[in-house]
Coordinates of C-alpha atoms in Angstrom, one line a residue:
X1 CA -20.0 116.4 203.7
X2 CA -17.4 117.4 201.7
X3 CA -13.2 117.4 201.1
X4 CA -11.1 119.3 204.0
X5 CA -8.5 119.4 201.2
X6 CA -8.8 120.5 197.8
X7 CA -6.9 118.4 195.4
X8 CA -6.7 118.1 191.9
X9 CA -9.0 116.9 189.3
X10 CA -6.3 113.8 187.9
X11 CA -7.0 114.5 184.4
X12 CA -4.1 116.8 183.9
X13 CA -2.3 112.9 184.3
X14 CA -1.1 111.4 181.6
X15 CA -0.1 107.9 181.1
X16 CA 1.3 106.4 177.8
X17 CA 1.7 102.5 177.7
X18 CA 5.2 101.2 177.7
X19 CA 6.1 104.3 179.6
X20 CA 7.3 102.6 182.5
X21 CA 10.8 101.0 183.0
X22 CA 10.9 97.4 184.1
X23 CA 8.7 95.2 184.9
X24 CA 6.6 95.4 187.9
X25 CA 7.9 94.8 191.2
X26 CA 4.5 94.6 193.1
X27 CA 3.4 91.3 194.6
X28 CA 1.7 89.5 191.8
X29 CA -0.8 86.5 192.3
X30 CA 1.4 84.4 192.4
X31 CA 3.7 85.3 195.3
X32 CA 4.8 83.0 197.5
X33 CA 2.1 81.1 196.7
X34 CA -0.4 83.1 197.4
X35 CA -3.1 84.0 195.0
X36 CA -3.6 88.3 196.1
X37 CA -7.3 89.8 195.6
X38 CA -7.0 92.6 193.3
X39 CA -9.2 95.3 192.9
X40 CA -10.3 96.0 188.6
X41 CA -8.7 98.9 186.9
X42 CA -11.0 102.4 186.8
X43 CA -9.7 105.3 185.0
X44 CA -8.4 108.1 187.3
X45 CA -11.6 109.4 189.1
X46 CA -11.7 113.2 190.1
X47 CA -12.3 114.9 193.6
X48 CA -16.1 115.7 192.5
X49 CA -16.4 112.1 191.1
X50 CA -15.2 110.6 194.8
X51 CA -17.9 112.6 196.5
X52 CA -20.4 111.5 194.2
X53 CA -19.6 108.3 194.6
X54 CA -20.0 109.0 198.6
X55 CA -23.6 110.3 198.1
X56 CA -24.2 107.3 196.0
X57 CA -23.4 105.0 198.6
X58 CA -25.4 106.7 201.1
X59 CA -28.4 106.9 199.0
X60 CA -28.0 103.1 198.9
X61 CA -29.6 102.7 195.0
X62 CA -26.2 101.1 194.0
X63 CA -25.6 97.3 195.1
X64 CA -22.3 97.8 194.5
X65 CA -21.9 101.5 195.4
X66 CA -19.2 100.8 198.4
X67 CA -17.0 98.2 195.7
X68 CA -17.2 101.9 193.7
X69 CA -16.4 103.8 195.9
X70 CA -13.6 101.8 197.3
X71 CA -11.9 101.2 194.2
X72 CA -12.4 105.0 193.2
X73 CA -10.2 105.8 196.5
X74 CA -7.6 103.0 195.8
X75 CA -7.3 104.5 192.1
X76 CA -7.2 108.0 193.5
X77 CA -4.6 107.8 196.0
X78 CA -2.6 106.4 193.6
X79 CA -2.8 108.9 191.3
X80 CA -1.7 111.3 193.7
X81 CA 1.4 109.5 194.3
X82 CA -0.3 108.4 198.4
X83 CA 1.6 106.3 200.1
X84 CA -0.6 105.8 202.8
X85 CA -4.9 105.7 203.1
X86 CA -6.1 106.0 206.1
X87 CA -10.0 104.9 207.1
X88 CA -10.4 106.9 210.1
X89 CA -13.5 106.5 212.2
X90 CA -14.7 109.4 214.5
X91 CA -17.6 109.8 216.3
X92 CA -20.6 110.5 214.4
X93 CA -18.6 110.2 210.7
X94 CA -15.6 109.0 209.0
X95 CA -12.4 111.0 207.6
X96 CA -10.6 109.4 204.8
X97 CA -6.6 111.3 205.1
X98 CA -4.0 110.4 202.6
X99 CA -0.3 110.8 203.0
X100 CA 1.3 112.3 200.4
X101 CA 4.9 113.0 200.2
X102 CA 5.0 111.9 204.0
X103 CA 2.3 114.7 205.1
X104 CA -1.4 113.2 206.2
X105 CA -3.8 115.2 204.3
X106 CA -7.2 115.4 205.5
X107 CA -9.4 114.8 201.7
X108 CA -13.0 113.3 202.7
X109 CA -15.8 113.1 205.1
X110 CA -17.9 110.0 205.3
X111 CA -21.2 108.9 207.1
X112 CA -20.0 106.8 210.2
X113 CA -22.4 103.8 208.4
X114 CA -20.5 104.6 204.4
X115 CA -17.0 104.4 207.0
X116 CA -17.9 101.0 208.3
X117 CA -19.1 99.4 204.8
X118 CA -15.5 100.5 203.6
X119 CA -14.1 98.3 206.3
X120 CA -16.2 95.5 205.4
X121 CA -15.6 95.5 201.6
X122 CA -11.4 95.8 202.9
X123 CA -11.6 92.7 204.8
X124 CA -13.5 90.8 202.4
X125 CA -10.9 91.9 200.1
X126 CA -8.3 90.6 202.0
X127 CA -9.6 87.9 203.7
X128 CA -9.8 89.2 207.0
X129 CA -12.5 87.9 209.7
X130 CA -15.9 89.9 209.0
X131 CA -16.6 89.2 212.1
X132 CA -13.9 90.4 214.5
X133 CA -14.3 93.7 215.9
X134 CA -12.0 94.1 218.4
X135 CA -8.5 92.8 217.6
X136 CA -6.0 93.6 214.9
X137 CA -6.1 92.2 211.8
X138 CA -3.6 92.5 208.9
X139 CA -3.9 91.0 205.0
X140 CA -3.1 92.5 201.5
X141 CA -4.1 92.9 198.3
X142 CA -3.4 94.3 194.9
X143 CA -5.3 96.5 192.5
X144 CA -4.2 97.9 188.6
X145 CA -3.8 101.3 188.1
X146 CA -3.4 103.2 185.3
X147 CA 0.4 104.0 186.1
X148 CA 1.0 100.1 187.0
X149 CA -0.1 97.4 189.5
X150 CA 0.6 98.2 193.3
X151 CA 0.5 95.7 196.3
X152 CA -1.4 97.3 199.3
X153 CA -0.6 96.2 203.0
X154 CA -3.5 96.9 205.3
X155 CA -4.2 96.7 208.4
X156 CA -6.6 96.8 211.1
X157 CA -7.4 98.2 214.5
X158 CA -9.8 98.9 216.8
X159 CA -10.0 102.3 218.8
X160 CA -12.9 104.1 221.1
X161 CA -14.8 105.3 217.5
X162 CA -14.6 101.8 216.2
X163 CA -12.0 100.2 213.4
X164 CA -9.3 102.4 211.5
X165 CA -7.7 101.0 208.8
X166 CA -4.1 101.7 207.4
X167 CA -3.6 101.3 203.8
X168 CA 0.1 101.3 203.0
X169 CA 0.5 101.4 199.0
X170 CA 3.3 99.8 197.7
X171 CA 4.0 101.0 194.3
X172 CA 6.8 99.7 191.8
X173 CA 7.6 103.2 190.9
X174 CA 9.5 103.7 194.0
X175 CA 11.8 101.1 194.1
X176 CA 12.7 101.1 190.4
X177 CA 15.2 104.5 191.8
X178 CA 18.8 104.3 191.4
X179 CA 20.8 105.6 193.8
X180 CA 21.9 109.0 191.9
X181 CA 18.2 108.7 191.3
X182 CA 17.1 109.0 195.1
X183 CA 19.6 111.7 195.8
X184 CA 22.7 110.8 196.5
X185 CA 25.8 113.1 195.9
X186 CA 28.8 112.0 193.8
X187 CA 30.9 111.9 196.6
X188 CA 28.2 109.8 198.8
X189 CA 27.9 108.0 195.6
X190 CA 31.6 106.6 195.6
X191 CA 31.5 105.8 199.2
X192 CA 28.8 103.4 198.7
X193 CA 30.1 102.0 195.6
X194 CA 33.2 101.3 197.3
X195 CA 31.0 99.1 199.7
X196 CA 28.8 97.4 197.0
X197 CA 32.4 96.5 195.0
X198 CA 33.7 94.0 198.3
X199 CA 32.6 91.1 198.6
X200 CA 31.7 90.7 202.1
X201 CA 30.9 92.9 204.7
X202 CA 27.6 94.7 205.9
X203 CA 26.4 97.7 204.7
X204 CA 23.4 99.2 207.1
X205 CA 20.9 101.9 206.5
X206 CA 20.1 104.0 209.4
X207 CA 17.4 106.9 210.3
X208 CA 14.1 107.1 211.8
X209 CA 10.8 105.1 210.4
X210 CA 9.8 106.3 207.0
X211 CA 13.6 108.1 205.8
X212 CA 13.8 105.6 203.4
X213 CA 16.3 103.4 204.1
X214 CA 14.1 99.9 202.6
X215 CA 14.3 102.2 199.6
X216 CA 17.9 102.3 199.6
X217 CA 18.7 98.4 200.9
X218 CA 16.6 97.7 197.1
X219 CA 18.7 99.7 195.7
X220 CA 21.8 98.6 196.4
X221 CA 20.3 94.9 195.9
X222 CA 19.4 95.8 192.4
X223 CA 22.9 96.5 191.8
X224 CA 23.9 93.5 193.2
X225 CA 20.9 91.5 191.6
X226 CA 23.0 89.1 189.5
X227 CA 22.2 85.4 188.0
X228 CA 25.5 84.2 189.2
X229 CA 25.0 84.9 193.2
X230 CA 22.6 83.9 195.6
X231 CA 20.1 86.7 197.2
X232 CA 18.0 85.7 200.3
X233 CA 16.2 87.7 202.5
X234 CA 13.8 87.8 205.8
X235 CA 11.7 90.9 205.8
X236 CA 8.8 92.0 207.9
X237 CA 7.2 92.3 205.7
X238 CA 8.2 91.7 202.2
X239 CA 7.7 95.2 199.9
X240 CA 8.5 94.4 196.8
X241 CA 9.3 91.3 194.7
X242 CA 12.8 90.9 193.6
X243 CA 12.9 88.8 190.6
X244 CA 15.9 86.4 191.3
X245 CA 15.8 86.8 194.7
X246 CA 14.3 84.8 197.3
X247 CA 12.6 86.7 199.8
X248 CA 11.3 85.2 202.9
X249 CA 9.0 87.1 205.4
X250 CA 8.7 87.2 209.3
X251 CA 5.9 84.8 210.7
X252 CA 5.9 85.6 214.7
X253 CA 2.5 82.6 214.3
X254 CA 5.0 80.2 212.5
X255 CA 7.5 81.4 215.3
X256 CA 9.9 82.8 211.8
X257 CA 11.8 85.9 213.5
X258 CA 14.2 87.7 211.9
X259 CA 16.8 85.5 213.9
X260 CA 15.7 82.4 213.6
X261 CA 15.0 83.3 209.1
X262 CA 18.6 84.4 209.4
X263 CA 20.1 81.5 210.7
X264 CA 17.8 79.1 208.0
X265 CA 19.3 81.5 205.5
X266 CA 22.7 80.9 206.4
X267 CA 22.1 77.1 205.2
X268 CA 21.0 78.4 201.8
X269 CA 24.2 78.9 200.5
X270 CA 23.6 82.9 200.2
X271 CA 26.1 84.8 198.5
X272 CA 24.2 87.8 199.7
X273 CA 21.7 88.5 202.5
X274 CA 19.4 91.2 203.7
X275 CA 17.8 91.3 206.9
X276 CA 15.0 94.1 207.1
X277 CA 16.5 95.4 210.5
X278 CA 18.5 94.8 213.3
X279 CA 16.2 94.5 216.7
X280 CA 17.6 93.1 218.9
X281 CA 21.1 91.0 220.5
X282 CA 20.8 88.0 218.6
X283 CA 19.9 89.4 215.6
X284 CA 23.3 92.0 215.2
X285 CA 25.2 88.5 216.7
X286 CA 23.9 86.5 213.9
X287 CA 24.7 89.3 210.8
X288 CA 28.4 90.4 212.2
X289 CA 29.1 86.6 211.5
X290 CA 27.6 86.0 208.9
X291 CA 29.2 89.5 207.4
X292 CA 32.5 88.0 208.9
X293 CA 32.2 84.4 207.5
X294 CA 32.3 86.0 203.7
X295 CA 29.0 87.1 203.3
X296 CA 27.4 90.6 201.7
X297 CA 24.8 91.5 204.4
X298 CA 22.6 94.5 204.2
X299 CA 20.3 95.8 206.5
X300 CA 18.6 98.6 208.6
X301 CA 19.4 100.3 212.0
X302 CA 17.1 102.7 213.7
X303 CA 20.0 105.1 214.7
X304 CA 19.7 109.3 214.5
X305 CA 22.7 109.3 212.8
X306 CA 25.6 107.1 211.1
X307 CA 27.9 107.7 213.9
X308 CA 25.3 105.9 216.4
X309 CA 25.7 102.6 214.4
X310 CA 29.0 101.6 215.6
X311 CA 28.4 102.4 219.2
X312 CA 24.4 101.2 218.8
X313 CA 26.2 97.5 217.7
X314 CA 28.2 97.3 220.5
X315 CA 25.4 98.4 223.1
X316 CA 23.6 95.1 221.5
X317 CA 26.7 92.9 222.4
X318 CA 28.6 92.5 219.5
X319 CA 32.6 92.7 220.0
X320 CA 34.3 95.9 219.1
X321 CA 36.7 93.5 217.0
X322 CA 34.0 92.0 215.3
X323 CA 32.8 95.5 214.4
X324 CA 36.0 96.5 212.6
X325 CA 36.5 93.6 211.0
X326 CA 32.9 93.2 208.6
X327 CA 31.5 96.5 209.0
X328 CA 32.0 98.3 205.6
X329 CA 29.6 101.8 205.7
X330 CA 26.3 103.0 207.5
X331 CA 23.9 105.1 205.4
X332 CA 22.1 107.8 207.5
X333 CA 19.0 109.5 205.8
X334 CA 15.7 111.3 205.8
X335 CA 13.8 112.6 203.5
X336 CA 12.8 116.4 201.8
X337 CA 10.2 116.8 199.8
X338 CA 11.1 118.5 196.7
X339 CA 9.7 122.1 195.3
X340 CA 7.3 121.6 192.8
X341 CA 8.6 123.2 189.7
X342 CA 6.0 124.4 188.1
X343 CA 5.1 126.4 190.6
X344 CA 8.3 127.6 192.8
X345 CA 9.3 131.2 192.9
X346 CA 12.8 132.5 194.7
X347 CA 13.8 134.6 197.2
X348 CA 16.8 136.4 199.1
X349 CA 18.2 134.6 202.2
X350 CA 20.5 136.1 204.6
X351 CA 22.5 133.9 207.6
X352 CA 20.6 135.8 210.1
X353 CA 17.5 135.4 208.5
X354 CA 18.5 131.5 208.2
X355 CA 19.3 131.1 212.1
X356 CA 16.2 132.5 212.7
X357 CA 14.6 129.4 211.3
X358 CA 16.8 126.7 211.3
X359 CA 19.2 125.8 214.4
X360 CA 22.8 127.3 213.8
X361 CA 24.7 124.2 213.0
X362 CA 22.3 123.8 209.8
X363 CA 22.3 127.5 209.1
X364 CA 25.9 127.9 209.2
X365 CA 26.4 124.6 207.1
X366 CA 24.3 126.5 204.0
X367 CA 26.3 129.7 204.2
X368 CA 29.9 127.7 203.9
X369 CA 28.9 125.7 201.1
X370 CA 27.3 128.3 199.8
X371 CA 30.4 130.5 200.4
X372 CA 28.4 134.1 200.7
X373 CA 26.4 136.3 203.0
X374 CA 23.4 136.3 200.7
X375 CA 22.1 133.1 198.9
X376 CA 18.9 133.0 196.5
X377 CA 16.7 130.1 197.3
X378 CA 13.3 128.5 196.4
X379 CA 10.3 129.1 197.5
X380 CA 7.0 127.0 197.8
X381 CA 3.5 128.6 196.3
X382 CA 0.9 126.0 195.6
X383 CA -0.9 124.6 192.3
X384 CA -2.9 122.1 190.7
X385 CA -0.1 119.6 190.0
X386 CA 0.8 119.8 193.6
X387 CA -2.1 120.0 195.5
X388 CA -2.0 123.1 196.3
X389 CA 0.9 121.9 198.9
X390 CA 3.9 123.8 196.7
X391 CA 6.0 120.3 196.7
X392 CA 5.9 117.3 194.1
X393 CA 7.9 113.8 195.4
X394 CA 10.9 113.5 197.6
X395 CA 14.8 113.6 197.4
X396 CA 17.1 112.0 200.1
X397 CA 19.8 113.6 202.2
X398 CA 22.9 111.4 203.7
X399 CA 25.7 110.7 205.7
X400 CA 28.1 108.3 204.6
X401 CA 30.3 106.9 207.1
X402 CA 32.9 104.9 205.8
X403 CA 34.7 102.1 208.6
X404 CA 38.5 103.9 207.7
X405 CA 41.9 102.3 210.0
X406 CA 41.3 105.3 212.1
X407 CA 37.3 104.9 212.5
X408 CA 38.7 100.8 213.1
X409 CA 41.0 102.3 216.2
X410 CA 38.1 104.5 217.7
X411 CA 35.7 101.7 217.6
X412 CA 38.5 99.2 219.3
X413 CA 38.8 101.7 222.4
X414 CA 34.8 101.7 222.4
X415 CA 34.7 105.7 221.6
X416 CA 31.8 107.5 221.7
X417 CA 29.6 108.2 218.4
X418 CA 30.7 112.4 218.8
X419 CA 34.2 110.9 218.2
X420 CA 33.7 109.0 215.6
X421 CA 31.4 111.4 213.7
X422 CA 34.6 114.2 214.5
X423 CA 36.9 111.8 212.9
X424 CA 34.6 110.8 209.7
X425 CA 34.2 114.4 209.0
X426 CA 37.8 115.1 209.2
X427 CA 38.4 112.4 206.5
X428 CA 35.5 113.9 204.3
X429 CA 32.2 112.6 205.4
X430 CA 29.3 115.1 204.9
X431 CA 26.8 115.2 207.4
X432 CA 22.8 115.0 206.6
X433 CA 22.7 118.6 207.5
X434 CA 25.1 119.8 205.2
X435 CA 23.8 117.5 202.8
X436 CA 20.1 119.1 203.2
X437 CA 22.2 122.2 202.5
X438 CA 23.4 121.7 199.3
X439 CA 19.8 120.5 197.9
X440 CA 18.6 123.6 199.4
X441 CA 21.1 125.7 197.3
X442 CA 20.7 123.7 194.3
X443 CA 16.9 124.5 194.5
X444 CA 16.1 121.4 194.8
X445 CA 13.6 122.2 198.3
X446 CA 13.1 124.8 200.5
X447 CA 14.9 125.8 203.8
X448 CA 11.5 125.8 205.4
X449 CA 11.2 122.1 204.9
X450 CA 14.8 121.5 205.8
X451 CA 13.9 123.0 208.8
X452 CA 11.0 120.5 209.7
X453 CA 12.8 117.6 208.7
X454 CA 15.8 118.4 210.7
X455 CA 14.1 119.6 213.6
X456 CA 11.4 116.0 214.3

């Protein structure tokens, strides 16, 4: 019994009170309502003090060993900046893996019986039936942690070994990022300004699950976050509080879709809306008019790139006129993880040694912004500060396509998303390739990791 992963002792952390911009955007008690169980502050615990912690709970000389021991992982994987904490059961034992800078680590074994007391003490904590076994369940709750409160989303679910859980952390931290602050080039930058300055239209966010695009969508809402208009939003669910806003969140029990919320909101005299993603038909039909009727409307789009979106609204029914006239700009994006700087080292990159591992569209697109036949690069080692991993947080890359006359006249004869992303880039659009380029030149990650994101 021991970790698969060695990770750091957290008392080279540091926190200093008052350190922290802003107040906290987790989901306090009284959200919605809702009084949220938290889980007591602990200082930072170590690797060694986790595993203690497990022997102390199988010893079974603690009453409140597994209460310990849970808080110590909640406290823990926030201190390594998790964003997910999974409870995995297996045959014979338990695995605890934490996601950290969107990679599942594998960090502790458990004793299948310490694996299903964890599960217990998680629904008590958030209410879930104690006594279900075999069907989903889902609940939250909060906990304080030295670097500020964070709301955690769990959920339940039976498989052949018994019940994993999924413990999705939702720190403030994240969503107190500006957009220059989450990567975005000047020249992306203006694009989306330009978008934020009219005052209707819909601005959507586009990529695969976990790029980031919720991440962005608050962004841009901070910006927009005024006393004088009217935010209202359906999310499923709600991430993080908005003070000012009123956020609404998808009941399928109460029969609350995104649809049917959007409509409702519609007779809320919005000034802005935000719609956590576009499904489905009715859905897209709803947002174009409410885009078109004078409304700000942001929301996501699962699309590969931003050149999809246009083509991906019209496959869901929505007029190719209705398109031109309230789409503003689509936000394609995924996410690097950055180098860790106290631990990166360089290295010599030739094109040829480039093509060999990324594809040749990316490969070429570092050498011409680059503009030479050898580039010097970063390269990942490992430390403490990193877990050994050689990378520390996560920077975006982006598309921005901008709805131009000439974009307006390929969507009106229904052209494919090749034509339109031909045009953009004629008028100036970077792709996320190119963009992943330019953070690997400025050191910013490594072309190794470009090459995994680009290559899911």
């Amino acid at each position: 019994m021991g970790a698969h992963t060695q990770l750091p002792p957290l008392a080279v952390m540091r926190y200093t009170k008052g350190t922290m911009k802003g107040k906290s955007a987790a989901i306090t008690e009284e959200t919605r309502g809702k009084k949220i169980p938290k889980v007591p502050t602990v200082p930072f615990p170590t690797e060694k003090e986790i595993l203690e912690a497990i022997e102390h709970t199988v010893k079974g000389k603690d009453q409140d060993a597994t209460i310990k021991l849970f808080e110590k992982i909640m406290i823990y994987g926030h201190g390594i900046r998790a964003s997910d904490v999974h409870l995995e059961p297996w045959k014979d034992h338990g695995i605890i893996r934490i996601r950290v800078d969107g990679i599942l680590h594998d960090s502790f074994t458990l004793p299948a019986l310490t694996h299903q007391e964890l599960i217990a003490r998680l629904k008590i904590l958030t209410r879930m039936r104690t006594d279900e076994h075999h069907g989903p369940q889902d609940g939250r709750f909060a906990f304080n942690s030295p670097l500020g409160n964070v709301d955690v989303r769990a959920s339940i679910l039976p498989d052949t070994n018994g019940e994993k859980a999924v413990l999705r952390l939702l720190s403030s931290q994240s969503h107190q990022l500006s957009l220059e602050e989450l990567g975005f080039a000047p020249e992306d930058l203006a694009r989306v300004e330009r978008a934020i300055k009219k005052p209707w239209g819909m601005i959507l966010a586009t990529g695969p699950t976990g790029s980031g695009k919720t991440t962005t969508i608050y962004a841009i809402l901070e910006i927009l976050n005024k006393r004088e208009v009217n935010i209202a939003s359906i999310e499923d669910p709600v991430e993080f509080e908005i003070p000012g806003a009123n956020q609404s969140q998808v009941d399928h029990v109460a029969k609350l879709t995104f649809a049917t919320g959007l409509r409702a909101l519609l007779r809320q005299d919005p000034d802005i809306i935000m719609v956590g993603e576009i499904r489905d038909e009715e859905t897209a039909k709803i947002a174009v008019n409410a885009a078109m009727t004078g409304h700000k409307l942001l929301s996501t789009l699962h699309t590969n790139n931003s050149a999809t979106t246009i083509p991906r609204l019209i496959d869901m029914n929505v007029e190719p006129f209705l398109i031109s006239s309230t789409f503003l700009c689509a936000i394609a994006q995924r996410l690097l993880r950055r180098v860790c700087d106290s631990c990166k080292t360089t290295a010599e990159l030739t094109k040829e040694e480039a093509t060999a591992i990324l594809n040749t569209e990316t490969a070429t697109a570092i050498f011409a912004t680059a503009k030479a036949d050898k580039i010097t690069i970063a390269k990942a080692n490992g430390c403490e500060k990193c877990t050994n991993t050689g990378y520390r947080g996560r920077v975006g890359i982006y598309e921005v396509l901008e709805n131009s006359p000439t974009i307006q006249e390929l969507n009106a004869r229904r052209a494919t998303s090749e034509e339109i992303e031909d045009q953009a880039r004629k008028e100036g659009m970077t792709t996320v390739a190119e963009d992943g380029a330019k953070k690997v030149i400025a050191g910013l990650t490594t072309i190794e990791e470009l090459a995994r994101v680009m290559q899911e």
